[in-house]
Amino acid sequence: MNAPVIDIKDISKCYIKKRQPIEVLKNISFSVNDGEVVAIVGPSGCGKTTILKIICGLIKPDCGCIKYQDNDISYALKKCLIGYIPQSLSLLPFRTVRKNVMLPLEVLKINNCERADELILLCDLQKYANYYPHQLSGGMRQKVAIARALAYKPKILLMDEPMASLDEMIKEKLNEELLKIKDSTKSTIIYVTHNIEEAVFLSNKVIVLSKTPGIIVDAVDISLPDKRDSSLRSDPAFFREVTKIRKILQNNK
Amino acid sequence: MNKIFITIISLLIILVAWQVIETNADKQMIAQNQTSIEAFVPTPLTIINTFATSGSIIVLELKYTLFRAMVGLLIGLALAFMFFFIFVLFPSIRFGLLPLAFAINSFPVIGFAPLIVLTFGQGSAFSIIFIAALISYFPILVGLDSTFKNVDKESIEMMNVLNANKRQVLTKIFLPASLPNLFMSLRLAIPASIIGATIGEWLGVRTGIGQLITVALYQLKPGLLYAALLSVTIVSILIVWIISLLEKKVVPWKYYHN
């Protein structure tokens, strides 16, 4: 594997709620290599989302530092090398699919319509390019959000429980599509989820967090082949990995 | 189509009943040597008659009122948007200014109107425009302000990750998101501005529907008074209707379902 693109060292974060400090994250350290998918799993409220928001600069950590290659993360943020898909997707209701995908290009003043069309094609949304988000199904919206986040070619994609609201069948299909998209764009992905199977299926490494304060219980390397499709789901090796992580989570309740 | 038909039929029934009941009642009143109802409440036929005889005056005065109301509305619109832009660009100011904006609205503008007229001088159209603006800015501001509830926090965070500046957040997110609210509030603000202008005209100009109403009142011409009021109503409905048509063009995402 390549050198780490993202290197997180000793991050802690404390919120003050009703004058009571609540430790959300404690001494979080991990690194993500180029082209890897890293999944972060853990119980609700363990600070998974906070990690993503710290990486994309929305929340300042109390201590610790994040490096992008050899520079501080702020360099990557300034250069727009990070794509972020929030939990609610935040598709703009007044923009069509195509215009939603164009949004980052407009903000960054890259007037490149072809790029938007390219991504609509990549995410298989051609038929729906002129639809408004509320006319689409949950899975479709998901793909629009991915297309939008990839529009400006970020090196790293941060996804916050993107498929939490989808049903199992669509989720599995989208997971496979996500891997395909990832292969063709060569992006690095940090993926927050509470679904263990999804985490194992997608990632090269699964980071398991414990409940408040969020500390890393274990970082499990997933030794499954890089090329993955639906047949993997019935592979005994897949189950072994899933069981391993499930046990880690259960031991930490 | 069916709905319009039902509306027209019921309106006709009410008008005919009104006409018949009033003429019969008046006959009895006159027979008993009492003042007829007609002296205060005209029959539908009298109103139609007034339209025929004094239509040109009504239209002329209506033009004055409408001009003042619409200029007032535009000023109100500008004022509301100014507040809205400040709220978006400087969110912390919003919590300070919003109560103030509400306070200005609670202030009884109508009671204050005579003073406004005195301030700008009697006969000045500007006092009327000012009253119309003061009355219409508030529904628009409330409508625009509700955009803050429609815009989700995460779409602003997404803009931050893209290093968007405040102006881009305003033009790409808040402004388009505010459009449905704007149209909704215009439906309230347009009649309000016309009412504001009409009331302003009571107090000291020589033109406009408001002035026509005072004249009709003092000359005991209820037919003219009702005709004037009716013309304001019809125009008000027409403008709101035009705004609804415009809304479908400007806010298409609200109307596209499947």
Coordinates of C-alpha atoms in Angstrom, one line a residue:
Chain A
M1 CA 0.0 0.0 0.0
N2 CA 0.9 3.6 -0.5
A3 CA 1.9 6.2 2.0
P4 CA -0.9 7.6 4.2
V5 CA -2.8 10.6 2.7
I6 CA -4.6 11.4 5.9
D7 CA -2.8 11.0 9.2
I8 CA -4.8 11.7 12.4
K9 CA -2.9 12.0 15.6
D10 CA -4.3 12.2 19.1
I11 CA -7.5 14.0 18.5
S12 CA -9.8 14.8 21.4
K13 CA -13.0 16.8 21.5
C14 CA -15.1 17.9 24.5
Y15 CA -18.5 19.6 24.3
I16 CA -20.0 21.6 27.0
K17 CA -23.6 20.7 27.6
K18 CA -25.5 22.3 30.5
R19 CA -22.2 23.3 32.1
Q20 CA -21.1 19.6 32.0
P21 CA -18.2 18.8 29.8
I22 CA -18.9 15.7 27.7
E23 CA -15.9 14.0 26.2
V24 CA -16.9 13.0 22.7
L25 CA -13.6 11.9 21.3
K26 CA -10.5 10.9 23.2
N27 CA -7.0 10.3 21.7
I28 CA -8.2 9.3 18.2
S29 CA -5.3 8.3 16.0
F30 CA -5.4 6.5 12.7
S31 CA -4.2 6.9 9.1
V32 CA -5.8 6.4 5.8
N33 CA -3.7 5.2 2.8
D34 CA -4.2 6.4 -0.7
G35 CA -7.0 4.7 -2.5
E36 CA -8.2 3.0 0.7
V37 CA -11.7 2.8 2.1
V38 CA -11.8 3.2 5.8
A39 CA -15.0 2.6 7.6
I40 CA -15.7 4.0 11.1
V41 CA -18.3 2.0 13.0
G42 CA -19.6 2.4 16.5
P43 CA -22.7 2.8 18.6
S44 CA -24.9 5.9 18.1
G45 CA -23.5 9.0 19.7
C46 CA -19.9 7.8 19.8
G47 CA -18.6 10.7 17.8
K48 CA -18.4 9.2 14.4
T49 CA -19.8 12.2 12.7
T50 CA -17.6 14.5 14.8
I51 CA -14.5 12.8 13.4
L52 CA -15.7 13.6 9.9
K53 CA -16.5 17.1 10.7
I54 CA -13.1 17.6 12.3
I55 CA -11.4 16.3 9.2
C56 CA -13.3 18.6 6.9
G57 CA -12.7 21.6 9.2
L58 CA -16.2 22.2 10.4
I59 CA -15.3 21.5 14.0
K60 CA -12.0 22.4 15.6
P61 CA -10.5 19.6 17.8
D62 CA -9.4 20.5 21.3
C63 CA -6.0 19.0 20.7
G64 CA -4.3 16.8 18.2
C65 CA -3.5 17.3 14.6
I66 CA -4.5 16.0 11.2
K67 CA -2.0 15.8 8.3
Y68 CA -2.8 15.6 4.6
Q69 CA 0.3 14.0 3.1
D70 CA 3.0 16.2 4.6
N71 CA 1.0 19.3 5.1
D72 CA -1.6 20.4 7.6
I73 CA -5.1 19.5 6.7
S74 CA -6.0 23.2 6.2
Y75 CA -3.9 23.0 3.0
A76 CA -6.2 20.3 1.7
L77 CA -9.3 22.2 2.7
K78 CA -8.0 25.4 1.0
K79 CA -7.3 23.4 -2.2
C80 CA -10.7 21.7 -2.0
L81 CA -9.2 18.2 -1.9
I82 CA -11.9 17.0 0.4
G83 CA -15.5 16.1 -0.5
Y84 CA -18.1 15.8 2.2
I85 CA -21.5 14.1 2.0
P86 CA -23.5 15.1 5.1
Q87 CA -25.9 12.7 6.7
S88 CA -29.0 14.5 5.4
L89 CA -27.3 14.7 1.9
S90 CA -28.4 18.3 1.7
L91 CA -29.5 18.2 -1.9
L92 CA -30.9 21.6 -2.7
P93 CA -34.6 21.2 -3.4
F94 CA -34.7 24.1 -5.9
R95 CA -32.1 22.6 -8.2
T96 CA -32.5 19.8 -10.6
V97 CA -30.2 16.8 -10.4
R98 CA -27.8 18.3 -12.9
K99 CA -27.8 21.7 -11.2
N100 CA -27.1 20.1 -7.9
V101 CA -24.1 18.3 -9.3
M102 CA -23.0 21.6 -10.8
L103 CA -23.2 23.5 -7.5
P104 CA -19.6 22.8 -6.3
L105 CA -18.3 23.7 -9.8
E106 CA -20.2 27.0 -9.6
V107 CA -18.9 27.7 -6.1
L108 CA -15.4 27.0 -7.2
K109 CA -15.9 28.9 -10.4
I110 CA -15.0 26.0 -12.6
N111 CA -17.5 26.4 -15.4
N112 CA -17.3 23.0 -16.7
C113 CA -20.7 21.5 -17.7
E114 CA -19.1 18.4 -19.2
R115 CA -17.7 17.5 -15.9
A116 CA -21.2 17.4 -14.4
D117 CA -22.5 15.3 -17.3
E118 CA -19.6 13.0 -16.9
L119 CA -20.5 12.3 -13.3
I120 CA -24.2 12.0 -14.1
L121 CA -23.2 9.3 -16.5
L122 CA -20.8 7.7 -14.0
C123 CA -23.5 7.5 -11.4
D124 CA -26.1 6.3 -13.9
L125 CA -28.4 9.3 -13.5
Q126 CA -28.8 10.3 -17.2
K127 CA -32.5 9.7 -17.2
Y128 CA -33.1 11.9 -14.1
A129 CA -30.8 14.8 -14.9
N130 CA -33.7 17.2 -15.1
Y131 CA -35.6 15.9 -12.1
Y132 CA -35.9 17.7 -8.8
P133 CA -34.6 15.8 -5.7
H134 CA -38.1 15.3 -4.2
Q135 CA -39.1 13.4 -7.3
L136 CA -36.4 10.8 -6.8
S137 CA -36.2 7.7 -4.6
G138 CA -33.8 7.6 -1.6
G139 CA -31.2 5.5 -3.5
M140 CA -31.2 7.9 -6.4
R141 CA -30.8 10.9 -4.1
Q142 CA -27.8 9.1 -2.6
K143 CA -26.2 8.8 -6.0
V144 CA -26.8 12.5 -6.7
A145 CA -25.1 13.4 -3.5
I146 CA -22.1 11.2 -4.5
A147 CA -22.0 12.7 -8.0
R148 CA -22.1 16.2 -6.5
A149 CA -19.3 15.4 -4.0
L150 CA -17.1 14.0 -6.8
A151 CA -17.7 16.8 -9.2
Y152 CA -14.7 18.8 -8.3
K153 CA -12.4 15.8 -8.1
P154 CA -11.6 15.6 -4.4
K155 CA -8.9 13.2 -3.4
I156 CA -10.8 12.2 -0.3
L157 CA -14.5 11.6 0.1
L158 CA -16.1 11.7 3.6
M159 CA -19.4 10.0 3.8
D160 CA -21.6 10.2 6.9
E161 CA -24.0 7.3 7.2
P162 CA -25.1 7.8 3.7
M163 CA -27.1 4.7 3.3
A164 CA -28.7 4.6 6.8
S165 CA -32.2 5.3 5.5
L166 CA -32.2 2.9 2.6
D167 CA -33.6 -0.6 2.5
E168 CA -31.3 -3.6 2.5
M169 CA -31.6 -4.5 -1.2
I170 CA -30.9 -1.0 -2.5
K171 CA -28.1 -0.6 0.1
E172 CA -26.3 -3.7 -1.2
K173 CA -26.7 -2.5 -4.8
L174 CA -25.5 1.0 -4.0
N175 CA -22.5 -0.4 -2.1
E176 CA -21.4 -2.3 -5.2
E177 CA -21.9 0.8 -7.3
L178 CA -19.9 2.9 -4.8
L179 CA -17.0 0.6 -5.1
K180 CA -17.2 0.8 -8.9
I181 CA -17.3 4.6 -8.8
K182 CA -14.4 4.6 -6.3
D183 CA -12.3 2.4 -8.7
S184 CA -12.9 4.7 -11.7
T185 CA -12.2 7.9 -9.7
K186 CA -9.4 6.4 -7.6
S187 CA -10.7 8.3 -4.5
T188 CA -9.9 7.6 -0.9
I189 CA -13.0 7.2 1.2
I190 CA -13.7 7.6 4.9
Y191 CA -17.1 6.1 5.5
V192 CA -19.1 6.4 8.7
T193 CA -21.7 3.7 9.3
H194 CA -23.3 1.6 12.0
N195 CA -23.9 -1.3 9.7
I196 CA -21.1 -3.9 10.3
E197 CA -21.7 -5.8 7.1
E198 CA -21.6 -2.6 5.0
A199 CA -18.4 -1.6 6.7
V200 CA -16.7 -4.9 6.0
F201 CA -18.0 -5.1 2.4
L202 CA -16.7 -1.6 1.5
S203 CA -13.5 -1.1 3.4
N204 CA -9.9 -2.1 3.7
K205 CA -9.9 -1.1 7.3
V206 CA -12.6 -0.9 9.9
I207 CA -12.1 1.4 12.9
V208 CA -14.3 0.4 15.8
L209 CA -15.2 3.2 18.3
S210 CA -16.6 2.7 21.8
K211 CA -19.4 4.6 23.4
T212 CA -18.8 8.0 25.0
P213 CA -16.0 9.0 25.2
G214 CA -15.3 7.7 21.7
I215 CA -12.0 6.0 21.8
I216 CA -10.6 3.6 19.2
V217 CA -11.2 0.1 20.5
D218 CA -9.6 -1.6 17.5
A219 CA -8.6 -1.0 14.0
V220 CA -9.2 -4.1 12.0
D221 CA -7.6 -4.7 8.6
I222 CA -10.0 -6.4 6.3
S223 CA -8.1 -9.1 4.4
L224 CA -10.5 -9.5 1.5
P225 CA -9.7 -9.2 -2.1
D226 CA -9.6 -5.7 -3.6
K227 CA -12.1 -6.7 -6.3
R228 CA -15.4 -7.2 -4.7
D229 CA -18.9 -8.0 -5.9
S230 CA -22.1 -9.4 -4.5
S231 CA -20.7 -13.0 -4.4
L232 CA -18.4 -11.8 -1.6
R233 CA -21.5 -11.5 0.7
S234 CA -21.8 -15.3 0.8
D235 CA -18.1 -15.9 1.2
P236 CA -17.1 -17.5 4.6
A237 CA -14.2 -15.1 4.8
F238 CA -16.6 -12.2 4.7
F239 CA -18.6 -13.7 7.6
R240 CA -15.4 -14.2 9.6
E241 CA -14.6 -10.5 9.3
V242 CA -18.1 -9.5 10.2
T243 CA -18.1 -11.8 13.2
K244 CA -14.8 -10.5 14.3
I245 CA -16.0 -6.9 14.4
R246 CA -19.3 -7.8 15.9
K247 CA -17.4 -9.5 18.8
I248 CA -15.3 -6.4 19.3
L249 CA -18.3 -4.2 19.5
Q250 CA -20.2 -6.6 21.9
N251 CA -17.2 -6.8 24.2
N252 CA -17.3 -3.0 24.6
K253 CA -20.9 -2.4 25.5
Chain B
M1 CA -63.8 24.4 -14.3
N2 CA -66.5 22.8 -12.2
K3 CA -65.3 24.7 -9.1
I4 CA -65.5 28.1 -10.9
F5 CA -69.0 27.2 -12.1
I6 CA -70.1 26.5 -8.5
T7 CA -68.6 29.7 -7.3
I8 CA -70.3 31.8 -10.0
I9 CA -73.7 30.1 -9.4
S10 CA -73.5 30.7 -5.6
L11 CA -72.4 34.3 -6.1
L12 CA -75.4 34.9 -8.5
I13 CA -77.8 33.3 -6.0
I14 CA -76.6 35.5 -3.2
L15 CA -76.8 38.7 -5.4
V16 CA -80.3 37.9 -6.7
A17 CA -81.5 37.1 -3.2
W18 CA -79.9 40.4 -1.9
Q19 CA -81.6 42.4 -4.7
V20 CA -85.0 40.8 -4.1
I21 CA -85.0 41.0 -0.3
E22 CA -83.8 44.6 -0.2
T23 CA -86.2 46.0 -2.8
N24 CA -89.1 44.3 -1.0
A25 CA -88.0 45.5 2.4
D26 CA -87.5 49.0 1.0
K27 CA -91.0 49.1 -0.4
Q28 CA -92.4 48.4 3.1
M29 CA -90.0 50.9 4.8
I30 CA -91.1 53.7 2.4
A31 CA -94.8 52.7 2.9
Q32 CA -94.3 53.2 6.6
N33 CA -92.5 56.5 6.0
Q34 CA -89.1 55.2 7.2
T35 CA -85.7 55.8 5.8
S36 CA -85.0 53.1 3.2
I37 CA -82.1 50.6 3.6
E38 CA -81.0 51.7 0.1
A39 CA -79.8 55.0 1.7
F40 CA -77.0 53.0 3.5
V41 CA -76.7 49.7 1.7
P42 CA -77.1 49.8 -2.1
T43 CA -78.6 46.9 -4.0
P44 CA -76.4 45.0 -6.4
L45 CA -78.2 46.7 -9.3
T46 CA -77.4 50.2 -7.9
I47 CA -73.8 49.2 -7.7
I48 CA -73.7 47.9 -11.3
N49 CA -75.4 51.2 -12.3
T50 CA -72.8 53.2 -10.5
F51 CA -70.1 51.3 -12.3
A52 CA -71.8 52.3 -15.6
T53 CA -72.2 56.0 -14.7
S54 CA -69.1 56.7 -12.7
G55 CA -66.8 53.9 -14.0
S56 CA -64.3 56.4 -15.5
I57 CA -63.9 58.3 -12.2
I58 CA -63.4 55.0 -10.3
V59 CA -60.8 53.8 -12.8
L60 CA -59.0 57.1 -12.7
E61 CA -58.9 57.2 -8.9
L62 CA -57.9 53.6 -8.8
K63 CA -54.9 54.3 -10.9
Y64 CA -53.6 56.8 -8.3
T65 CA -54.2 54.4 -5.4
L66 CA -52.6 51.4 -7.2
F67 CA -49.5 53.4 -8.2
R68 CA -49.0 54.5 -4.6
A69 CA -49.7 51.0 -3.2
M70 CA -47.3 49.4 -5.6
V71 CA -44.5 51.9 -5.0
G72 CA -45.1 51.4 -1.3
L73 CA -45.0 47.6 -1.8
L74 CA -41.7 47.9 -3.7
I75 CA -40.2 50.0 -0.9
G76 CA -41.5 47.5 1.6
L77 CA -40.0 44.7 -0.4
A78 CA -36.7 46.4 -0.6
L79 CA -36.8 47.0 3.2
A80 CA -37.6 43.4 3.9
F81 CA -34.9 42.1 1.6
M82 CA -32.4 44.5 3.2
F83 CA -33.2 43.0 6.6
F84 CA -33.0 39.5 5.2
F85 CA -29.6 40.0 3.5
I86 CA -28.3 41.5 6.8
F87 CA -29.6 38.4 8.7
V88 CA -28.0 36.0 6.3
L89 CA -24.6 37.8 6.1
F90 CA -24.5 38.5 9.8
P91 CA -26.5 35.8 11.6
S92 CA -25.7 37.2 15.1
I93 CA -27.4 40.5 14.2
R94 CA -30.6 38.6 13.3
F95 CA -31.4 37.8 16.9
G96 CA -31.0 41.4 17.9
L97 CA -32.9 42.9 15.0
L98 CA -35.8 40.5 14.6
P99 CA -37.5 41.7 17.8
L100 CA -37.1 45.2 16.6
A101 CA -38.7 44.4 13.3
F102 CA -41.6 42.8 15.1
A103 CA -41.9 45.8 17.4
I104 CA -42.2 48.1 14.4
N105 CA -45.1 46.0 13.2
S106 CA -46.9 46.0 16.5
F107 CA -46.8 49.8 16.3
P108 CA -50.2 50.9 15.1
V109 CA -49.3 52.5 11.8
I110 CA -52.9 53.4 11.1
G111 CA -53.1 55.5 14.3
F112 CA -49.9 57.1 13.4
A113 CA -51.0 57.8 9.8
P114 CA -52.3 61.4 10.5
L115 CA -48.9 62.3 11.8
I116 CA -47.2 60.8 8.8
V117 CA -49.5 62.9 6.6
L118 CA -48.7 66.0 8.6
T119 CA -45.0 65.3 8.4
F120 CA -44.8 64.9 4.7
G121 CA -47.4 67.7 4.1
Q122 CA -51.0 67.4 3.3
G123 CA -51.7 66.4 -0.3
S124 CA -48.3 64.8 -0.6
A125 CA -48.5 61.4 -2.2
F126 CA -45.3 60.4 -0.4
S127 CA -47.1 60.1 2.9
I128 CA -49.4 57.5 1.4
I129 CA -46.6 55.5 -0.2
F130 CA -44.8 55.6 3.2
I131 CA -47.9 54.1 5.0
A132 CA -48.3 51.4 2.3
A133 CA -44.6 50.5 2.6
L134 CA -44.7 50.4 6.4
I135 CA -47.7 48.1 6.3
S136 CA -46.5 45.7 3.6
Y137 CA -42.8 45.3 4.6
F138 CA -43.7 43.1 7.6
P139 CA -45.5 40.1 6.1
I140 CA -42.6 40.0 3.5
L141 CA -40.0 40.1 6.2
V142 CA -41.7 37.3 8.2
G143 CA -42.0 35.2 5.1
L144 CA -38.3 35.7 4.1
D145 CA -37.2 35.1 7.7
S146 CA -38.9 31.7 7.7
T147 CA -36.3 30.7 5.1
F148 CA -33.9 30.2 8.0
K149 CA -36.1 27.2 9.1
N150 CA -36.1 25.8 5.5
V151 CA -32.4 25.8 4.9
D152 CA -30.8 22.9 6.7
K153 CA -27.6 23.5 8.6
E154 CA -25.8 20.8 6.7
S155 CA -26.1 22.5 3.3
I156 CA -24.4 25.5 4.8
E157 CA -21.7 23.2 6.2
M158 CA -21.3 21.7 2.7
M159 CA -20.8 25.2 1.4
N160 CA -18.2 25.8 4.0
V161 CA -16.3 22.7 3.0
L162 CA -16.3 24.1 -0.5
N163 CA -14.8 27.3 0.9
A164 CA -17.8 29.3 -0.3
N165 CA -17.9 32.9 0.8
K166 CA -20.9 34.5 2.4
R167 CA -22.1 36.0 -0.8
Q168 CA -22.3 32.6 -2.5
V169 CA -24.1 31.2 0.5
L170 CA -26.6 34.0 0.1
T171 CA -27.1 33.7 -3.7
K172 CA -26.8 29.9 -4.1
I173 CA -28.7 28.8 -1.0
F174 CA -30.7 31.4 0.8
L175 CA -32.0 33.5 -2.1
P176 CA -33.5 30.6 -4.1
A177 CA -34.7 28.9 -0.9
S178 CA -36.6 32.1 0.1
L179 CA -38.6 32.3 -3.2
P180 CA -41.6 30.1 -2.1
N181 CA -41.8 32.1 1.1
L182 CA -41.6 35.3 -0.7
F183 CA -44.5 34.5 -2.9
M184 CA -46.5 33.3 0.0
S185 CA -46.0 36.6 1.9
L186 CA -46.7 38.6 -1.2
R187 CA -50.2 37.3 -1.2
L188 CA -50.6 39.0 2.2
A189 CA -48.5 42.0 1.5
I190 CA -50.3 43.1 -1.7
P191 CA -53.8 43.5 -0.3
A192 CA -52.1 45.1 2.8
S193 CA -50.3 47.7 0.7
I194 CA -53.6 48.6 -1.1
I195 CA -55.4 48.9 2.2
G196 CA -52.6 51.1 3.6
A197 CA -52.7 53.4 0.6
T198 CA -56.5 53.6 0.7
I199 CA -56.5 54.6 4.4
G200 CA -53.7 57.1 3.8
E201 CA -55.8 58.7 1.2
W202 CA -58.7 59.3 3.6
L203 CA -56.5 61.7 5.4
G204 CA -55.6 64.4 3.0
V205 CA -55.1 64.0 -0.7
R206 CA -57.4 65.1 -3.4
T207 CA -57.0 61.9 -5.5
G208 CA -57.3 58.2 -5.1
I209 CA -59.9 55.6 -4.1
G210 CA -59.6 56.5 -0.4
Q211 CA -60.5 60.1 -1.2
L212 CA -63.4 58.9 -3.4
I213 CA -64.7 56.8 -0.5
T214 CA -64.7 59.9 1.8
V215 CA -66.5 61.9 -0.8
A216 CA -69.1 59.2 -1.4
L217 CA -69.6 58.9 2.4
Y218 CA -70.2 62.7 2.9
Q219 CA -72.4 63.0 -0.1
L220 CA -74.4 59.9 1.0
K221 CA -73.7 57.9 -2.1
P222 CA -73.5 54.4 -0.9
G223 CA -73.6 53.1 -4.4
L224 CA -70.4 54.9 -5.2
L225 CA -68.8 53.8 -2.0
Y226 CA -69.5 50.2 -2.6
A227 CA -68.5 50.4 -6.2
A228 CA -65.1 51.9 -5.1
L229 CA -64.6 49.2 -2.5
L230 CA -65.5 46.5 -5.0
S231 CA -63.1 47.9 -7.6
V232 CA -60.2 47.7 -5.0
T233 CA -61.2 44.2 -4.2
I234 CA -61.2 43.1 -7.8
V235 CA -57.9 44.7 -8.6
S236 CA -56.4 43.2 -5.4
I237 CA -57.5 39.7 -6.4
L238 CA -56.2 40.2 -10.0
I239 CA -52.8 41.2 -8.8
V240 CA -52.6 38.2 -6.4
W241 CA -53.7 36.0 -9.3
I242 CA -50.9 37.3 -11.5
I243 CA -48.4 36.7 -8.7
S244 CA -49.6 33.1 -8.5
L245 CA -49.0 32.7 -12.2
L246 CA -45.6 34.2 -11.8
E247 CA -44.9 31.9 -8.9
K248 CA -45.4 28.8 -11.1
K249 CA -42.7 30.1 -13.5
V250 CA -40.2 31.2 -10.8
V251 CA -40.7 28.4 -8.3
P252 CA -41.2 25.4 -10.6
W253 CA -39.7 22.8 -8.1
K254 CA -42.7 23.4 -5.8
Y255 CA -45.1 22.3 -8.5
Y256 CA -43.4 19.4 -10.1
H257 CA -44.6 16.2 -8.7
N258 CA -43.6 13.1 -10.6

